[in-house]
XYZ file of C-alpha atoms in Angstrom:
462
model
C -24.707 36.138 2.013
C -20.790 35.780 2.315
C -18.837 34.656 5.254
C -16.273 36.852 6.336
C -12.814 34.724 7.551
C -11.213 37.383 9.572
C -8.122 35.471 9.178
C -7.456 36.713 5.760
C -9.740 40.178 6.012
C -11.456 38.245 2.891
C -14.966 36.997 2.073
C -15.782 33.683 1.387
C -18.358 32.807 -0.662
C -21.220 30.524 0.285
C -20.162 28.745 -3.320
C -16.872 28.183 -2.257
C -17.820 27.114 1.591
C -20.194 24.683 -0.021
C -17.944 23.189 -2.051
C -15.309 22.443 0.732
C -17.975 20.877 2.329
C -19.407 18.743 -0.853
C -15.663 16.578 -0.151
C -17.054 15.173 2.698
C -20.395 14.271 0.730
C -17.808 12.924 -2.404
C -15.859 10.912 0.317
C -18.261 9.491 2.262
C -19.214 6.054 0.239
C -16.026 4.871 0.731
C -16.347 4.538 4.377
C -20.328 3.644 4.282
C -20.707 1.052 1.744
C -16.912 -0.222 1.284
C -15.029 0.281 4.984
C -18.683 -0.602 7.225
C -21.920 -2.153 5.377
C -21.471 -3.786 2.586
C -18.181 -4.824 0.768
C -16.111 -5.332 4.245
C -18.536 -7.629 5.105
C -18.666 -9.070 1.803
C -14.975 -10.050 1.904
C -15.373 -11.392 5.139
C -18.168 -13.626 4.641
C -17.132 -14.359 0.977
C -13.604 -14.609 0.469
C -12.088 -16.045 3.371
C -12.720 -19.727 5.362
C -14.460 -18.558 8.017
C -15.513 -15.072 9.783
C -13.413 -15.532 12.340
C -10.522 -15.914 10.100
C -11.808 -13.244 7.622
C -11.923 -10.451 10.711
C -8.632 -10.910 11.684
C -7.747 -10.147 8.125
C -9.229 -7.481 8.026
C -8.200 -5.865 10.418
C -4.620 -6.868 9.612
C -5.057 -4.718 6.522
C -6.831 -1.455 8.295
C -3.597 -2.039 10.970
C -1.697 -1.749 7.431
C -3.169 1.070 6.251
C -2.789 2.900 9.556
C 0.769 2.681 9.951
C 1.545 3.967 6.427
C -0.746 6.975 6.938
C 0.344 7.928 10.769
C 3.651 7.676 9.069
C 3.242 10.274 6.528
C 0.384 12.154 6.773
C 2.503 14.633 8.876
C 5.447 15.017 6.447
C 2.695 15.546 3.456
C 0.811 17.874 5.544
C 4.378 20.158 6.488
C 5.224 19.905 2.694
C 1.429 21.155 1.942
C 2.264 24.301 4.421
C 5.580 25.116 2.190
C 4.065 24.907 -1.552
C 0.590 26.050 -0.266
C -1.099 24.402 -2.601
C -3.935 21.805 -1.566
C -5.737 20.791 -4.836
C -2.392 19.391 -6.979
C -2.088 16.432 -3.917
C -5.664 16.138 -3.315
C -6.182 15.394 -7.380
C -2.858 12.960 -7.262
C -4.362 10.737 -4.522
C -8.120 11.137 -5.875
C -6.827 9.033 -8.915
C -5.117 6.516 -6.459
C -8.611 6.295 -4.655
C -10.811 6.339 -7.646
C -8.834 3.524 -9.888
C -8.770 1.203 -6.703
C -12.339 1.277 -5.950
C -12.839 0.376 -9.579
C -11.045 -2.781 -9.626
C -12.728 -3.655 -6.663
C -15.076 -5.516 -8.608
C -12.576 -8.167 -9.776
C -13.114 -9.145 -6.116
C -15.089 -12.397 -7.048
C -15.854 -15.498 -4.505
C -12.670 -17.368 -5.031
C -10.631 -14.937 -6.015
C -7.126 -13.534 -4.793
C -8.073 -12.550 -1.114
C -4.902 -10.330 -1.294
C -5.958 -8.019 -4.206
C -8.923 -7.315 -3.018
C -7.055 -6.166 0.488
C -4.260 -4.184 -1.789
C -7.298 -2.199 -3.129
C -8.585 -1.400 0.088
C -5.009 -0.366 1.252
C -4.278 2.190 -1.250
C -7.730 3.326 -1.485
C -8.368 4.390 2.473
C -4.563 5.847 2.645
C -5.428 7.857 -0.422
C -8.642 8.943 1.204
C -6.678 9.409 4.583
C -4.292 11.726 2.624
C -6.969 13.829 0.438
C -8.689 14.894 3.991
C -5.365 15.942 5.663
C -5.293 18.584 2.875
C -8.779 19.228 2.871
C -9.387 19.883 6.509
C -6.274 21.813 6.211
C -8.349 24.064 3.788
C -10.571 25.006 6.368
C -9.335 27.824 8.714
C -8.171 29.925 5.384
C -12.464 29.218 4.497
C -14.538 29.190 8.033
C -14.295 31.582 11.021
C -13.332 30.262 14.444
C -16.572 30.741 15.836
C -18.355 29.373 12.705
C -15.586 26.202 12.467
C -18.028 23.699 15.037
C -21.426 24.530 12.902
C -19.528 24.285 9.703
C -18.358 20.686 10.093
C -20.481 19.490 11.594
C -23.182 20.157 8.256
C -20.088 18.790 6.120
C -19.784 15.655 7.977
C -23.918 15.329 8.020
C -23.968 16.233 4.373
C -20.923 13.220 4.252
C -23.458 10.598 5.783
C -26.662 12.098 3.377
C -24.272 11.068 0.720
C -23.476 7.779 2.157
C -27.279 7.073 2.730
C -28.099 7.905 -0.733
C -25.536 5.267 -1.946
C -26.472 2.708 0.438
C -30.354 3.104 -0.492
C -29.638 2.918 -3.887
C -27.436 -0.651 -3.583
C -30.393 -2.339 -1.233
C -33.081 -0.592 -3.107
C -31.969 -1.137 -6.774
C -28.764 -3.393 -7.124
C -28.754 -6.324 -3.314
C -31.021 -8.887 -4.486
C -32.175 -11.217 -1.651
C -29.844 -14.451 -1.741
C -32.970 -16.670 -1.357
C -35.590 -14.868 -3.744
C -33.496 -12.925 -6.192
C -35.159 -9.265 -5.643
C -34.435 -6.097 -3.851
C -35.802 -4.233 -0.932
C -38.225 -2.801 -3.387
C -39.165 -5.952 -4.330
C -37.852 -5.646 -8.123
C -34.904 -7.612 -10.039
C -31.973 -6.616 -9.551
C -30.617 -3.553 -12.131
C -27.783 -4.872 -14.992
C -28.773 -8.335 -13.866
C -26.480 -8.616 -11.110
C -26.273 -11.583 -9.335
C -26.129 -12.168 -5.543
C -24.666 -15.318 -5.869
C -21.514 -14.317 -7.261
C -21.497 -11.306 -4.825
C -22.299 -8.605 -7.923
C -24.655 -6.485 -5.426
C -21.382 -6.195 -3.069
C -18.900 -6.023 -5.537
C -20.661 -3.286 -7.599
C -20.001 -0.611 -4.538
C -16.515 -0.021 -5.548
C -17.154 1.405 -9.105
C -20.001 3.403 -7.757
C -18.103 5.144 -4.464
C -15.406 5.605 -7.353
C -17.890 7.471 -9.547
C -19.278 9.207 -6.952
C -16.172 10.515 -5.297
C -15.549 11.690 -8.967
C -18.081 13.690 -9.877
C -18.815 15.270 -6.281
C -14.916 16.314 -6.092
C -15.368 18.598 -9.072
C -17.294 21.731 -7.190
C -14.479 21.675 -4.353
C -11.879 21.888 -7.416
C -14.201 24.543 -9.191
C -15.355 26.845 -6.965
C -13.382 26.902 -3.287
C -10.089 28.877 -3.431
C -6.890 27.517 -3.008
C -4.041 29.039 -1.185
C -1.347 30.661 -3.075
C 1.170 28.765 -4.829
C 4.452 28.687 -2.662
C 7.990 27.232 -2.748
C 8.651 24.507 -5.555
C 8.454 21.147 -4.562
C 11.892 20.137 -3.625
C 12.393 23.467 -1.635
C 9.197 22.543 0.103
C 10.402 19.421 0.998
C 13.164 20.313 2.885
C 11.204 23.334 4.107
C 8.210 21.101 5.441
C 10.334 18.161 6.956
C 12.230 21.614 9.059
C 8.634 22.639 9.683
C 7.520 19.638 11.268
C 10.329 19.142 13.576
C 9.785 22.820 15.142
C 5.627 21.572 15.080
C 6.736 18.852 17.259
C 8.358 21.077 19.775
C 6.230 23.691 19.815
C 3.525 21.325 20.851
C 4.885 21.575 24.243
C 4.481 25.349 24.536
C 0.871 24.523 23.961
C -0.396 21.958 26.461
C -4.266 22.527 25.218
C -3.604 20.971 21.839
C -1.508 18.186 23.261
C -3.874 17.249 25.580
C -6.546 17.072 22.827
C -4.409 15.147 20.237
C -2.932 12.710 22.489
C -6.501 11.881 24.228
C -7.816 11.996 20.185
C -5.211 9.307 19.410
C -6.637 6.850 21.952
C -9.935 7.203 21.714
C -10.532 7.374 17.815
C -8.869 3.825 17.514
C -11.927 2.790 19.285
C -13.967 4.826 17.115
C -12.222 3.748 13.868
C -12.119 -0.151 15.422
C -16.040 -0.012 15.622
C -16.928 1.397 12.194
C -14.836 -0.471 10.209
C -15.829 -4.027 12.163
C -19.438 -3.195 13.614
C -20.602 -4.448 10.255
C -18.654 -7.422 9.338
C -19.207 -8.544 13.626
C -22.922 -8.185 12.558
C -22.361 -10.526 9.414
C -20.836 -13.208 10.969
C -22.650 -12.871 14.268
C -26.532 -13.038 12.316
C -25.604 -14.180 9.075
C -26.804 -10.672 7.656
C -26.530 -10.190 4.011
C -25.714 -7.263 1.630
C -29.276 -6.308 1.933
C -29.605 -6.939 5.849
C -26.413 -4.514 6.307
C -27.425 -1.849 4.139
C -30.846 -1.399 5.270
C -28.828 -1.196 9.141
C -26.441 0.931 7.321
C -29.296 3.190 6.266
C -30.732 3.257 9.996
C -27.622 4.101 11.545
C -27.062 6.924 8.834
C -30.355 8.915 8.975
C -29.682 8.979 12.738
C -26.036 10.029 11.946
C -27.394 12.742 9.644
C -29.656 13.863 12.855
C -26.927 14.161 15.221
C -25.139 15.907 12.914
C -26.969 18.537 12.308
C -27.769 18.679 16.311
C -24.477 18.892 17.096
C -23.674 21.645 14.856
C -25.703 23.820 17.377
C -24.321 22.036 20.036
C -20.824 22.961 19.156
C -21.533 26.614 18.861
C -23.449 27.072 22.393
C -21.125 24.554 24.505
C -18.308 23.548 22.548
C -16.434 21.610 20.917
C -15.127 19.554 23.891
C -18.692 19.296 25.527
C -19.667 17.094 21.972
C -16.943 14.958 21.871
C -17.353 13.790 25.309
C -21.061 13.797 24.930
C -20.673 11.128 22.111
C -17.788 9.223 23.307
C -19.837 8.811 26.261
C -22.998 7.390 23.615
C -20.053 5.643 22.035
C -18.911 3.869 24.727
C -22.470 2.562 26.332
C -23.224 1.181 22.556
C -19.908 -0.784 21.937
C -20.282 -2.494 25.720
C -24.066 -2.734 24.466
C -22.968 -4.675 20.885
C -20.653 -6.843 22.205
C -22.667 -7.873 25.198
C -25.520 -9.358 22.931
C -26.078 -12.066 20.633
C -28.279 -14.708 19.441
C -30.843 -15.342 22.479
C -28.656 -12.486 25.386
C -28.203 -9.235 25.471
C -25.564 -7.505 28.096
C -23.710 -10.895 29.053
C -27.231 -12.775 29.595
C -28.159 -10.473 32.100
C -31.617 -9.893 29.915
C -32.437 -12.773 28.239
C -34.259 -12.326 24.585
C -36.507 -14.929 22.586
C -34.788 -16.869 20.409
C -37.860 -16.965 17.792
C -37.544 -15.822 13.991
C -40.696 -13.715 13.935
C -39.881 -13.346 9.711
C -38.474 -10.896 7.731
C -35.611 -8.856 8.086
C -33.853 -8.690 11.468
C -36.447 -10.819 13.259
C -35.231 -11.982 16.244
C -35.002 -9.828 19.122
C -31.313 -10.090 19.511
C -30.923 -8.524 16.124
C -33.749 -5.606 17.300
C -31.426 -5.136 20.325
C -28.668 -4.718 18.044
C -30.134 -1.954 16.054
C -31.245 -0.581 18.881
C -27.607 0.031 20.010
C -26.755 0.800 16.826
C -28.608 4.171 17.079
C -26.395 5.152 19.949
C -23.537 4.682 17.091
C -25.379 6.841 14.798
C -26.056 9.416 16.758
C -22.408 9.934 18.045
C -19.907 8.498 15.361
C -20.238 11.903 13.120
C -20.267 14.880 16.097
C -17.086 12.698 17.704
C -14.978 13.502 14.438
C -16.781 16.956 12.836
C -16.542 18.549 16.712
C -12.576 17.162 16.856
C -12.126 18.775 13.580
C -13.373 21.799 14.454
C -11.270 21.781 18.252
C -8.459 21.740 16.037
C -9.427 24.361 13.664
C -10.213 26.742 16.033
C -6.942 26.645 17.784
C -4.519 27.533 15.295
C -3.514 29.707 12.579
C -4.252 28.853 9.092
C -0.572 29.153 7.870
C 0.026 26.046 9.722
C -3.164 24.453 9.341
C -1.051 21.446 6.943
C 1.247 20.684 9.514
C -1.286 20.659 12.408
C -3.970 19.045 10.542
C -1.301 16.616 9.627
C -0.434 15.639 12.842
C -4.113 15.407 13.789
C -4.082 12.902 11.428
C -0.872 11.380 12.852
C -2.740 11.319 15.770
C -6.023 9.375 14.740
C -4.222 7.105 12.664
C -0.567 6.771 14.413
C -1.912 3.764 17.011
C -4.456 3.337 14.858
C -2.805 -0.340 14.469
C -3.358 -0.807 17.755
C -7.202 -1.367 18.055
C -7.920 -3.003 14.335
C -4.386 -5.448 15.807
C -5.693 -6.247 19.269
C -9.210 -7.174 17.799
C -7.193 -9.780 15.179
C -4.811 -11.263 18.184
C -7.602 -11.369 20.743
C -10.299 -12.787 17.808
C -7.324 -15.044 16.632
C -6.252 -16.333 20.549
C -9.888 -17.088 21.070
C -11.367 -18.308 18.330
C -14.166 -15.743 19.404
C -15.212 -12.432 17.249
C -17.067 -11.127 20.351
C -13.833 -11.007 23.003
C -11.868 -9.791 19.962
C -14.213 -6.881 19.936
C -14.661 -6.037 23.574
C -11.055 -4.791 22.937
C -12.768 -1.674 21.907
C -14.203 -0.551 25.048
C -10.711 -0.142 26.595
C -9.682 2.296 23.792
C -13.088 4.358 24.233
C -12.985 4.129 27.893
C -9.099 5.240 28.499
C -9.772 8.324 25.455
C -12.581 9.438 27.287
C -11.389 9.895 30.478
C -7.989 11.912 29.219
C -10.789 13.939 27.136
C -11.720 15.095 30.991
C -8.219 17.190 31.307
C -8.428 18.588 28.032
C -9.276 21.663 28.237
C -11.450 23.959 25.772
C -10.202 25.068 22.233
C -9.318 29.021 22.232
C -9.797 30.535 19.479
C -6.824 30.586 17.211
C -4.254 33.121 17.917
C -5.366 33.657 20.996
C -3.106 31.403 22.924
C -3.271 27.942 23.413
């Protein structure tokens, strides 16, 4: 059965639908297993004095990362309009992304801190940039009235993918730093060492070998628009492009509403997935094998919600999900930062302090997971329901530009969060204030979410 994109008067094939969709599956490790679980908290813990110290690094380099893709993921996105084009820029930055995560392996205890943060840099802009062309992809592929359902799946299938990655580094590759074996109980595979952070370090050639191979069917079998005006004329075509974007955003008030409430609250969003895990580190001394197996819970849920949502979407939405999960969001960031070792929401419930054995056995831990699963549940429907607002409101001849300043718009303050976690962390001396600074970003987003009002369908005003 084909899918008919009214759009173009055109049917697209399941094929070529699914293998749009496998990008989000291909891209997906990057953010699991690098960005959250495992090697962010690795370099934390690992390569820098202390975790305090090693947070505000870290987000010093996602604040770096931020401010070069807010700053040109609308010009690449008006130039991707004029030559028309997608795959040529998504292959460019693939082998920025792909030869990046590689050499994150070189990251060794004791080794240049500031590699290991270049390779992160140029490997989440290069991501950044391949989904500004992707998701610009979609209106050409996906109906309006099918965009909510259809990424949605994508972004589940993105977290399936992410799972399977994260099962197969606790399962086969994290040995336990104090007996040597894996969640299963078995050596570690190619003798990798714990010690010497192997079990972390080995996610970067992996997520680059995954992103790889899973790329292909996208390149393969999902059409790409026709080829349009060389690449200097589309230069100076897309820059003129962009400037007219920016003033015809004020004949539409919907989409302004959406992108400017968007750019608040996904710096809260992008604040708590890329330091939930490394907080967690430092705050319980978890492990590589501690994080993935959280990383596993929160992704299965993720997955879940995902596929919930997709429904969702079509019967209420896309608005109604967003502000369902910022709201899920919001309560589990307030909920994370409240708790730690003996306390959970500022000591007014206090928890055992007891080790009852194992993995995450004290109850402050349990009470972490436990808010956790609120994460899970909302982190995917917040950005596949956004993505499909957009989608639905505008034409796909200027799907680059738009989805280009959508990215502008998640990433363009995106300094702002990852930056007022370092100075706050920094000021203090205290990971936990540092980041409480994330419940002002998901608070403030959600409430301009209220006066946004409901995608139309594109073309039929906005």
């Amino acid at each position: 059965m084909a899918i008919e994109t009214k759009t173009e008067g055109a049917r697209t094939s399941r094929l070529a639908i699914g293998g749009w969709m496998l990008f989000d599956w291909a891209a997906q490790p990057l953010f699991t297993v690098i960005t959250t679980f495992i090697f962010g908290p690795y370099l934390v813990s690992r390569l820098t004095e202390d975790h305090a110290a090693g947070q505000a690094a870290w987000s010093y380099t996602l604040t770096i990362s931020g401010i070069i893709i807010a700053l040109l993921s609308p010009v690449l996105g008006s130039i991707a309009d004029a030559t028309g084009r997608r795959k040529p820029w998504i292959g460019g930055f693939a082998i920025i992304q792909i030869l990046s995560l590689a050499a994150l392996w070189f990251a060794v205890p004791g080794s240049s801190l500031v590699f290991a943060l270049t390779m992160i840099v140029l490997a989440s802009v290069a991501a950044e940039f391949s989904i500004v062309f992707n998701d610009s992809m979609m209106p050409r592929l996906v109906p309006p009235q099918e965009a909510g359902r259809i990424s949605n799946i994508a972004w589940g299938l993105g977290y399936l993918g992410g799972m399977i990655v994260l099962i197969a580094v606790v399962a086969l590759l994290a040995g336990n730093p104090e007996t040597g074996k894996t969640a299963l109980g078995i050596e570690p595979l190619f003798g990798l060492d714990p010690a010497t952070g192997d079990d972390a370090r080995v996610t970067g050639p992996i997520s680059a070998l995954w992103y790889l191979v899973f790329i292909l069917p996208m390149f393969l079998f999902t059409p790409d628009q026709a080829r349009g005006l060389p690449i200097r004329a589309a230069v100076t075509s897309g820059m003129s492009e962009l400037k007219s974007t920016f003033r015809e955003l004020k004949a539409r008030p919907g989409i302004l509403r959406f992108l400017v409430a968007r750019m608040v609250y996904q710096d809260g969003v992008n604040g708590l997935l890329a330091l939930g895990g490394t907080f967690a580190a430092g705050m319980f001394a978890w492990q590589t094998l501690e994080l993935g197996i959280y990383g596993i819970i929160l992704n299965v849920v993720a997955i879940g919600g995902c596929l919930y949502a997709s429904r969702l979407d079509t019967r209420l939405g896309s608005k109604t999900v967003v502000m369902a999960s910022l709201f899920c969001l919001l309560i589990a960031t307030i909920g994370i930062v409240s708790t730690g070792p003996g306390f959970t929401l500022f000591g007014l419930i206090p928890l055992p302090t007891a080790d009852s054995g194992g993995l995450f056995g004290t109850a402050a831990e349990k009470a972490y997971i436990l808010y956790g699963l609120l994460v899970g549940v909302a982190f995917g429907p917040v950005q596949a329901s956004a993505r499909s607002y957009l989608a639905r409101s505008i034409a796909p001849e200027e799907a680059g530009r738009y989805f280009g300043i959508y990215a502008l718009t998640g990433r363009a303050t995106s300094f702002a969060a990852p930056l007022s976690v370092a100075l706050v962390t920094s000021a203090t001396g205290s990971a936990r204030a540092g980041m409480a600074m994330l419940v002002i970003f998901l608070a403030v987003g959600f409430l301009a979410m209220i006066r946004t009002p409901y995608p139309a369908y594109r073309l039929q005003g906005n």
